[in-house]
Every structure is written in structure tokens, then in C-alpha cells.
CSV table of C-alpha atoms in Angstrom, one decimal:
chain,number,residue,atom,x,y,z
N,1,MET,CA,101.5,134.0,136.6
N,2,THR,CA,104.4,131.8,135.4
N,3,HIS,CA,107.3,133.1,133.5
N,4,PRO,CA,109.3,131.2,130.9
N,5,ARG,CA,112.5,129.7,132.1
N,6,PRO,CA,115.8,131.2,131.1
N,7,ALA,CA,116.6,128.2,128.9
N,8,GLY,CA,113.2,128.6,127.1
N,9,ARG,CA,113.7,132.3,126.6
N,10,GLY,CA,117.2,131.6,125.1
N,11,ARG,CA,115.7,129.1,122.7
N,12,MET,CA,113.0,131.6,121.7
N,13,LYS,CA,115.6,134.3,121.1
N,14,LEU,CA,117.8,132.0,119.1
N,15,ALA,CA,114.8,130.8,117.0
N,16,ALA,CA,113.7,134.3,116.3
N,17,ARG,CA,117.2,135.4,115.2
N,18,CYS,CA,117.7,132.4,113.0
N,19,ARG,CA,114.2,132.7,111.6
N,20,VAL,CA,114.9,136.3,110.6
N,21,ALA,CA,118.0,135.2,108.8
N,22,THR,CA,116.5,132.2,107.0
N,23,GLU,CA,113.4,134.0,105.9
N,24,ALA,CA,115.3,136.9,104.4
N,25,PRO,CA,115.2,137.0,100.6
N,26,ALA,CA,118.9,137.5,100.4
N,27,PHE,CA,119.5,134.3,102.3
N,28,GLY,CA,117.5,132.2,99.9
N,29,LEU,CA,119.1,133.9,96.9
N,30,THR,CA,122.6,133.2,98.3
N,31,VAL,CA,121.9,129.6,98.9
N,32,PHE,CA,120.4,129.2,95.5
N,33,CYS,CA,123.5,130.7,93.9
N,34,VAL,CA,125.7,128.4,96.0
N,35,ILE,CA,123.8,125.4,94.8
N,36,LEU,CA,124.2,126.5,91.1
N,37,LEU,CA,127.9,127.1,91.6
N,38,ASN,CA,128.3,123.7,93.2
N,39,ALA,CA,126.5,122.2,90.2
N,40,ALA,CA,128.9,124.0,87.9
N,41,LEU,CA,131.9,122.7,89.9
N,42,MET,CA,130.6,119.2,89.4
N,43,GLY,CA,130.5,119.8,85.6
N,44,VAL,CA,134.0,121.1,85.6
N,45,GLU,CA,135.2,117.9,87.4
N,46,THR,CA,134.0,115.8,84.4
N,47,TYR,CA,136.9,117.2,82.3
N,48,SER,CA,139.8,115.1,83.2
N,49,GLY,CA,142.4,117.7,82.1
N,50,LEU,CA,141.0,120.5,84.2
N,51,ALA,CA,140.4,118.1,87.1
N,52,ALA,CA,144.0,117.0,87.1
N,53,ASP,CA,145.5,120.5,86.7
N,54,HIS,CA,143.3,122.1,89.4
N,55,ARG,CA,142.7,119.2,91.8
N,56,LEU,CA,143.6,121.1,94.9
N,57,LEU,CA,141.6,124.1,94.0
N,58,LEU,CA,138.5,122.0,93.2
N,59,HIS,CA,138.9,120.0,96.4
N,60,THR,CA,139.1,123.3,98.4
N,61,ALA,CA,136.1,124.7,96.7
N,62,GLU,CA,134.1,121.5,97.4
N,63,GLN,CA,135.0,121.8,101.1
N,64,CYS,CA,133.9,125.4,101.1
N,65,PHE,CA,130.6,124.5,99.6
N,66,LEU,CA,130.1,121.8,102.2
N,67,GLY,CA,130.9,124.3,104.9
N,68,LEU,CA,128.3,126.7,103.5
N,69,PHE,CA,125.7,124.1,103.3
N,70,SER,CA,126.4,123.0,106.8
N,71,LEU,CA,126.1,126.6,108.1
N,72,GLU,CA,122.8,126.9,106.2
N,73,MET,CA,121.5,123.7,107.8
N,74,LEU,CA,122.5,124.9,111.3
N,75,LEU,CA,120.6,128.2,110.7
N,76,ARG,CA,117.5,126.3,109.6
N,77,ILE,CA,117.7,124.0,112.6
N,78,GLY,CA,118.2,127.0,114.9
N,79,ALA,CA,115.0,128.6,113.4
N,80,TYR,CA,113.1,125.6,115.0
N,81,ALA,CA,114.9,125.8,118.3
N,82,ASP,CA,111.6,126.7,120.1
N,83,ARG,CA,109.7,123.9,118.4
N,84,PRO,CA,112.1,121.1,117.3
N,85,LYS,CA,109.3,118.7,116.3
N,86,ALA,CA,108.1,121.0,113.6
N,87,PHE,CA,111.5,120.8,111.9
N,88,PHE,CA,111.0,117.1,111.2
N,89,ARG,CA,107.5,117.5,109.9
N,90,ASP,CA,108.7,119.4,106.8
N,91,PRO,CA,109.9,116.9,104.1
N,92,TRP,CA,112.2,119.5,102.6
N,93,ASN,CA,114.0,119.9,105.9
N,94,LEU,CA,114.5,116.1,106.1
N,95,PHE,CA,115.8,116.0,102.6
N,96,ASP,CA,118.3,118.9,103.2
N,97,LEU,CA,119.4,117.3,106.5
N,98,ALA,CA,120.1,113.9,104.8
N,99,VAL,CA,122.0,115.5,102.0
N,100,VAL,CA,124.3,117.5,104.3
N,101,VAL,CA,124.8,114.9,107.0
N,102,CYS,CA,125.6,112.0,104.7
N,103,ALA,CA,128.6,114.0,103.4
N,104,PHE,CA,130.2,113.5,106.9
N,105,VAL,CA,129.5,109.7,107.1
N,106,PRO,CA,132.8,107.9,106.8
N,107,PHE,CA,131.6,105.2,104.4
N,108,VAL,CA,130.0,107.7,102.0
N,109,ARG,CA,133.0,110.0,102.0
N,110,GLU,CA,135.2,107.1,101.0
N,111,ASN,CA,133.0,105.9,98.2
N,112,THR,CA,133.5,108.1,95.2
N,113,THR,CA,130.3,107.0,93.4
N,114,LEU,CA,128.0,107.6,96.4
N,115,LEU,CA,129.7,110.9,97.1
N,116,ARG,CA,129.1,112.1,93.6
N,117,LEU,CA,125.5,111.0,93.7
N,118,LEU,CA,125.1,112.8,97.0
N,119,ARG,CA,126.6,116.0,95.6
N,120,LEU,CA,124.2,115.6,92.6
N,121,ALA,CA,121.3,115.5,95.0
N,122,ARG,CA,122.2,119.0,96.1
N,123,VAL,CA,121.1,120.2,92.7
N,124,LEU,CA,117.5,119.0,93.5
N,125,ARG,CA,117.5,121.4,96.5
N,126,THR,CA,116.9,124.2,94.0
N,127,ALA,CA,113.2,123.1,94.1
N,128,ARG,CA,113.1,124.6,97.6
N,129,PHE,CA,113.7,128.1,96.2
N,130,LEU,CA,111.6,127.6,92.9
N,131,PRO,CA,107.9,127.4,93.7
N,132,HIS,CA,107.0,126.1,90.2
N,133,LEU,CA,109.6,123.4,90.3
N,134,ARG,CA,108.4,122.4,93.8
N,135,ILE,CA,104.9,122.2,92.6
N,136,LEU,CA,106.0,120.0,89.7
N,137,LEU,CA,107.9,117.6,92.0
N,138,ILE,CA,104.9,117.4,94.4
N,139,ALA,CA,102.7,116.6,91.3
N,140,VAL,CA,105.0,113.8,90.2
N,141,GLY,CA,104.9,112.3,93.6
N,142,ARG,CA,101.1,112.4,93.9
N,143,SER,CA,100.7,111.0,90.4
N,144,LEU,CA,102.7,107.8,91.2
N,145,PRO,CA,99.7,105.8,92.2
N,146,GLY,CA,97.8,106.7,89.1
N,147,THR,CA,100.9,106.1,87.0
N,148,ALA,CA,101.3,102.6,88.4
N,149,SER,CA,97.7,101.8,87.4
N,150,PHE,CA,98.4,103.2,84.0
N,151,LEU,CA,101.5,101.1,83.6
N,152,PHE,CA,99.6,98.0,84.6
N,153,VAL,CA,96.8,98.6,82.0
N,154,GLY,CA,99.4,99.7,79.4
N,155,GLY,CA,101.4,96.5,80.0
N,156,LEU,CA,98.3,94.4,79.7
N,157,VAL,CA,97.4,96.0,76.4
N,158,LEU,CA,100.9,95.7,75.1
N,159,TYR,CA,101.1,92.0,76.0
N,160,VAL,CA,97.7,91.2,74.3
N,161,TYR,CA,98.7,92.9,71.1
N,162,ALA,CA,102.1,91.3,71.2
N,163,MET,CA,100.6,87.8,71.4
N,164,VAL,CA,98.2,88.7,68.5
N,165,GLY,CA,101.2,90.0,66.5
N,166,TRP,CA,103.2,86.8,67.3
N,167,VAL,CA,100.4,84.6,66.1
N,168,CYS,CA,99.9,86.6,62.9
N,169,PHE,CA,103.4,87.8,61.9
N,170,ALA,CA,105.9,85.4,63.5
N,171,GLU,CA,106.5,83.3,60.4
N,172,SER,CA,106.7,86.2,57.9
N,173,ASP,CA,108.5,88.8,60.1
N,174,PRO,CA,110.5,86.9,62.8
N,175,GLY,CA,112.8,89.8,63.3
N,176,HIS,CA,110.0,91.9,64.9
N,177,TYR,CA,107.5,89.3,66.0
N,178,GLY,CA,109.6,86.1,66.4
N,179,SER,CA,108.8,86.0,70.2
N,180,VAL,CA,106.5,87.8,72.6
N,181,GLY,CA,109.5,89.8,73.8
N,182,ARG,CA,110.4,91.0,70.4
N,183,ALA,CA,106.8,91.8,69.6
N,184,MET,CA,106.4,93.8,72.8
N,185,LEU,CA,109.5,95.7,72.0
N,186,THR,CA,108.3,96.4,68.5
N,187,LEU,CA,104.9,97.6,69.7
N,188,PHE,CA,106.5,99.7,72.5
N,189,LEU,CA,108.6,101.6,69.9
N,190,LEU,CA,105.4,102.1,67.8
N,191,THR,CA,103.7,103.8,70.7
N,192,THR,CA,105.4,107.0,69.7
N,193,LEU,CA,104.1,106.5,66.1
N,194,ASP,CA,107.7,106.5,64.9
N,195,GLY,CA,108.0,103.9,62.2
N,196,LEU,CA,104.3,103.1,62.1
N,197,THR,CA,104.2,103.8,58.3
N,198,ASP,CA,106.8,101.2,57.6
N,199,ALA,CA,105.2,98.7,59.8
N,200,VAL,CA,101.8,99.2,58.1
N,201,ARG,CA,103.4,98.7,54.7
N,202,ALA,CA,105.1,95.5,55.8
N,203,GLY,CA,101.9,94.3,57.3
N,204,LEU,CA,99.9,95.0,54.1
N,205,GLN,CA,102.2,92.7,52.2
N,206,ILE,CA,101.2,89.9,54.6
N,207,SER,CA,97.5,90.6,55.0
N,208,ARG,CA,95.1,93.5,54.4
N,209,LEU,CA,93.7,92.9,57.8
N,210,SER,CA,96.9,94.1,59.4
N,211,ILE,CA,95.7,97.6,59.0
N,212,VAL,CA,93.0,96.9,61.6
N,213,TYR,CA,95.7,95.5,63.9
N,214,TYR,CA,97.9,98.6,63.6
N,215,ALA,CA,95.1,101.1,63.5
N,216,SER,CA,93.5,99.8,66.7
N,217,TYR,CA,96.8,99.6,68.5
N,218,ALA,CA,97.8,103.2,67.5
N,219,LEU,CA,94.3,104.4,68.6
N,220,LEU,CA,94.3,102.6,71.9
N,221,ALA,CA,98.0,102.9,73.0
N,222,SER,CA,99.1,106.2,71.4
N,223,PHE,CA,95.9,108.2,72.0
N,224,VAL,CA,93.7,106.8,74.7
N,225,LEU,CA,96.3,105.6,77.2
N,226,VAL,CA,98.6,108.5,76.7
N,227,ASN,CA,95.7,111.0,77.2
N,228,VAL,CA,94.8,109.1,80.3
N,229,LEU,CA,98.3,109.5,81.6
N,230,ILE,CA,98.3,113.2,80.8
N,231,GLY,CA,95.0,113.5,82.7
N,232,VAL,CA,96.4,111.8,85.7
N,233,VAL,CA,99.4,114.2,85.7
N,234,LEU,CA,97.3,117.3,85.2
N,235,ASN,CA,95.0,116.2,88.1
N,236,SER,CA,98.0,115.7,90.3
N,237,LEU,CA,99.4,119.1,89.3
N,238,ASP,CA,96.2,120.8,90.3
N,239,GLU,CA,96.3,119.0,93.7
N,240,ALA,CA,100.0,120.1,94.1
N,241,ARG,CA,99.0,123.7,93.4
N,242,GLU,CA,96.3,123.6,96.1
N,243,ILE,CA,98.8,122.1,98.6
N,244,GLU,CA,101.3,124.7,97.9
N,245,ASP,CA,98.8,127.5,98.1
N,246,ALA,CA,97.6,126.1,101.5
N,247,ALA,CA,101.1,126.0,102.8
N,248,HIS,CA,101.8,129.5,101.6
N,249,ARG,CA,98.7,130.8,103.4
N,250,ALA,CA,99.7,128.9,106.5
N,251,ARG,CA,103.2,130.6,106.4
N,252,LYS,CA,101.6,134.0,105.9
N,253,GLN,CA,99.2,133.5,108.8
N,254,PRO,CA,101.2,131.8,111.6
N,255,GLY,CA,99.9,131.3,115.1
N,256,PRO,CA,96.9,129.6,116.8
N,257,PRO,CA,93.5,129.5,115.1
N,258,PRO,CA,91.0,132.4,115.8
N,259,PRO,CA,88.8,132.1,118.9
N,260,ALA,CA,85.8,131.3,116.8
N,261,ALA,CA,87.5,128.1,115.7
N,262,VAL,CA,87.9,126.9,119.3
N,263,PRO,CA,85.0,124.7,120.4
N,264,GLY,CA,82.7,126.6,122.9
N,265,ALA,CA,84.5,129.9,122.4
N,266,ASP,CA,81.4,131.5,120.7
N,267,VAL,CA,79.1,130.5,123.6
N,268,ARG,CA,81.5,131.9,126.1
N,269,ASP,CA,81.8,135.2,124.2
N,270,ARG,CA,78.0,135.5,124.1
N,271,ILE,CA,77.7,134.9,127.8
N,272,ALA,CA,80.4,137.5,128.6
N,273,THR,CA,78.7,140.0,126.3
N,274,ALA,CA,75.3,139.4,128.0
N,275,ARG,CA,76.9,139.9,131.4
N,276,ARG,CA,78.5,143.2,130.4
N,277,ALA,CA,75.1,144.3,129.0
N,278,LEU,CA,73.4,143.5,132.3
N,279,ASP,CA,76.1,145.3,134.3
N,280,GLU,CA,75.7,148.4,132.1
N,281,LEU,CA,71.9,148.3,132.4
N,282,GLU,CA,72.0,148.0,136.2
N,283,ALA,CA,74.4,150.8,136.5
N,284,SER,CA,72.2,153.1,134.3
N,285,LEU,CA,69.1,152.5,136.5
N,286,PRO,CA,68.4,155.2,139.2
N,287,ALA,CA,68.7,154.3,142.8
N,288,PRO,CA,65.3,153.6,144.7
N,289,ASP,CA,64.0,156.5,147.0
N,290,PRO,CA,63.6,155.3,150.6
N,291,ARG,CA,61.3,158.2,151.7
N,292,PRO,CA,57.9,156.7,150.8
N,293,ALA,CA,58.8,153.7,153.0
N,294,ARG,CA,59.5,155.9,156.0
N,295,HIS,CA,56.2,157.8,155.4
N,296,LEU,CA,54.2,154.7,155.6
N,297,GLU,CA,55.9,153.7,158.9
N,298,THR,CA,55.0,157.1,160.6
N,299,THR,CA,51.5,157.3,159.4
N,300,PRO,CA,48.8,156.4,162.1
N,301,ALA,CA,46.9,153.2,161.5
N,302,GLY,CA,43.5,154.9,161.7
N,303,SER,CA,44.1,157.7,159.3
């Protein structure tokens, strides 16, 4: 029987201790509060008067926040000391690591704009501690392919109606339909139905058939396409909930799969059970009596 090496036992102990710390509710609540305080600090820095009067204090607070985030990252990495590859399979771990490590890159530290954007990215880390926000972000990511298809169809509809509007209203209303670009901008603003009444009134002064143009566009763009987009988002939201529930169940039940899930394990269990049953049956049978055999040996052949 092989025993784990001392280095392996040390990594397992380190991972166990760090895992206890990172999975504690107090740890998540503390990190969440630190992220909110860091966001409040960024808001304070937007006031030039306060930033100038308390520049040293704000800089010290920022360094303290960076140190706390670095300590949190080290604890999370330590929790995967016994299985390092698993750390990089979690997208949230990669995002947190990128946000923290980039703050130490010389080029990023010297660029004020990049540094502020990087600090702003820390606010998004609150999604790690808010399940509903995490589900929403996952849903947004999964809805991108469907949204791209929606944008293509919507752009095609917008272009067709813009060309029809340019042909019909370019001479009488050049301010809104003087070019295909202006027509697309006008129709895009009408997608929210804001100003549709004024557009219909202006169109009726040109031709009564304009009501068909605006009514069909409002029905297609504002109702059909928008409802399609809502359906795509809701479908992605359901998928995100299922993914989050599966991940939650996996966290609640860690470890290898049950023996029944291993190929051939059921057959081996049945064979072992049958062998035990045969052994018990053999043990319960009485031992054979050798006396009849000796009697036959001593009996004369002619009797």
C-alpha cells in the first residue's frame, strides 16, 4: 500500500485549510463588503475637491484594498493546491485572477485610464456573491448568439423600411428621410413608439397610405421583433438557471461518482454477492458421515 508523499500531504492540508476559509459565509460577506467599499472609494475620487484634499488617504485606502484582494486571491488559489487544474476551469477564478494580477503590471499601473477601468471591473465581482446576478450575467452571455441573429433581422427590416421611406417621403420630408441614413435613424427612434403620433400626422399630410407604412413598421419592429428578443433572453435565462442549479448540486455533492455509475461495477457487485451467498450456503450444509462407506468395505461379498 502506497502512502502519499510529504509534499502531497502538505498540499492537501493547505487546500483543506484554505477551503474552510474561503467557503465560510463570513469570508464571502467580508469580500463583498470590501468590493462595495472599493466602489464607494471610486465614487469619492470623482469629486475633484475631495480627491485633492485627501489624496494621500485615498491612495492608502486603494493600496489596502489591493492588498485585501491579493490576500483573497491567494486563499482561493491555496484552496486548489491539491488540484491546480481545477482552478483554471472556473471562469470566475480566471476573471478574479486577471483583475488582481493586472493591477501589478507596470504598464497598467502607469496608465490612469486602464487602471480606473480595471478598478471598475472589481465591481463586477459582486456577481460571484449574488446568485441572481450571476444567473443574469450567464443568461446575457448565452443569449449573445440569438441576439446577433435578432440584430441581423432587425437591421434588414430597418433598411428595407428606410429605403421605402426615402422613396416616398424624401422630397416632402428631407429632414427625416433625405437619405437612407436619416431614414434609418428616424425609424430606429420610432421603434420605441416615441413620436409615432407626430410621424403619422406628418405622413397623412403627404398621403393617406402612409398609415399603412407606419402601422406595419410599428407592428413588425416594435411588437414582433421585440417579443422575439424577449423570448431569446428568457430562454437563455432558463438555461442559466439550470446551469447554476447543476453547479450548486455539484458543489453540494463533491467526490467521485457512485459505484453504479462506473462501467461494469454492477456486474462485479452481483458476482461478489453470488459468491458470498454460495459460501454461506456451503457453510450451512452438514458435513457428510463417513461410517456408511466403512460398513460397505467390511461387509463380506457373499452376504
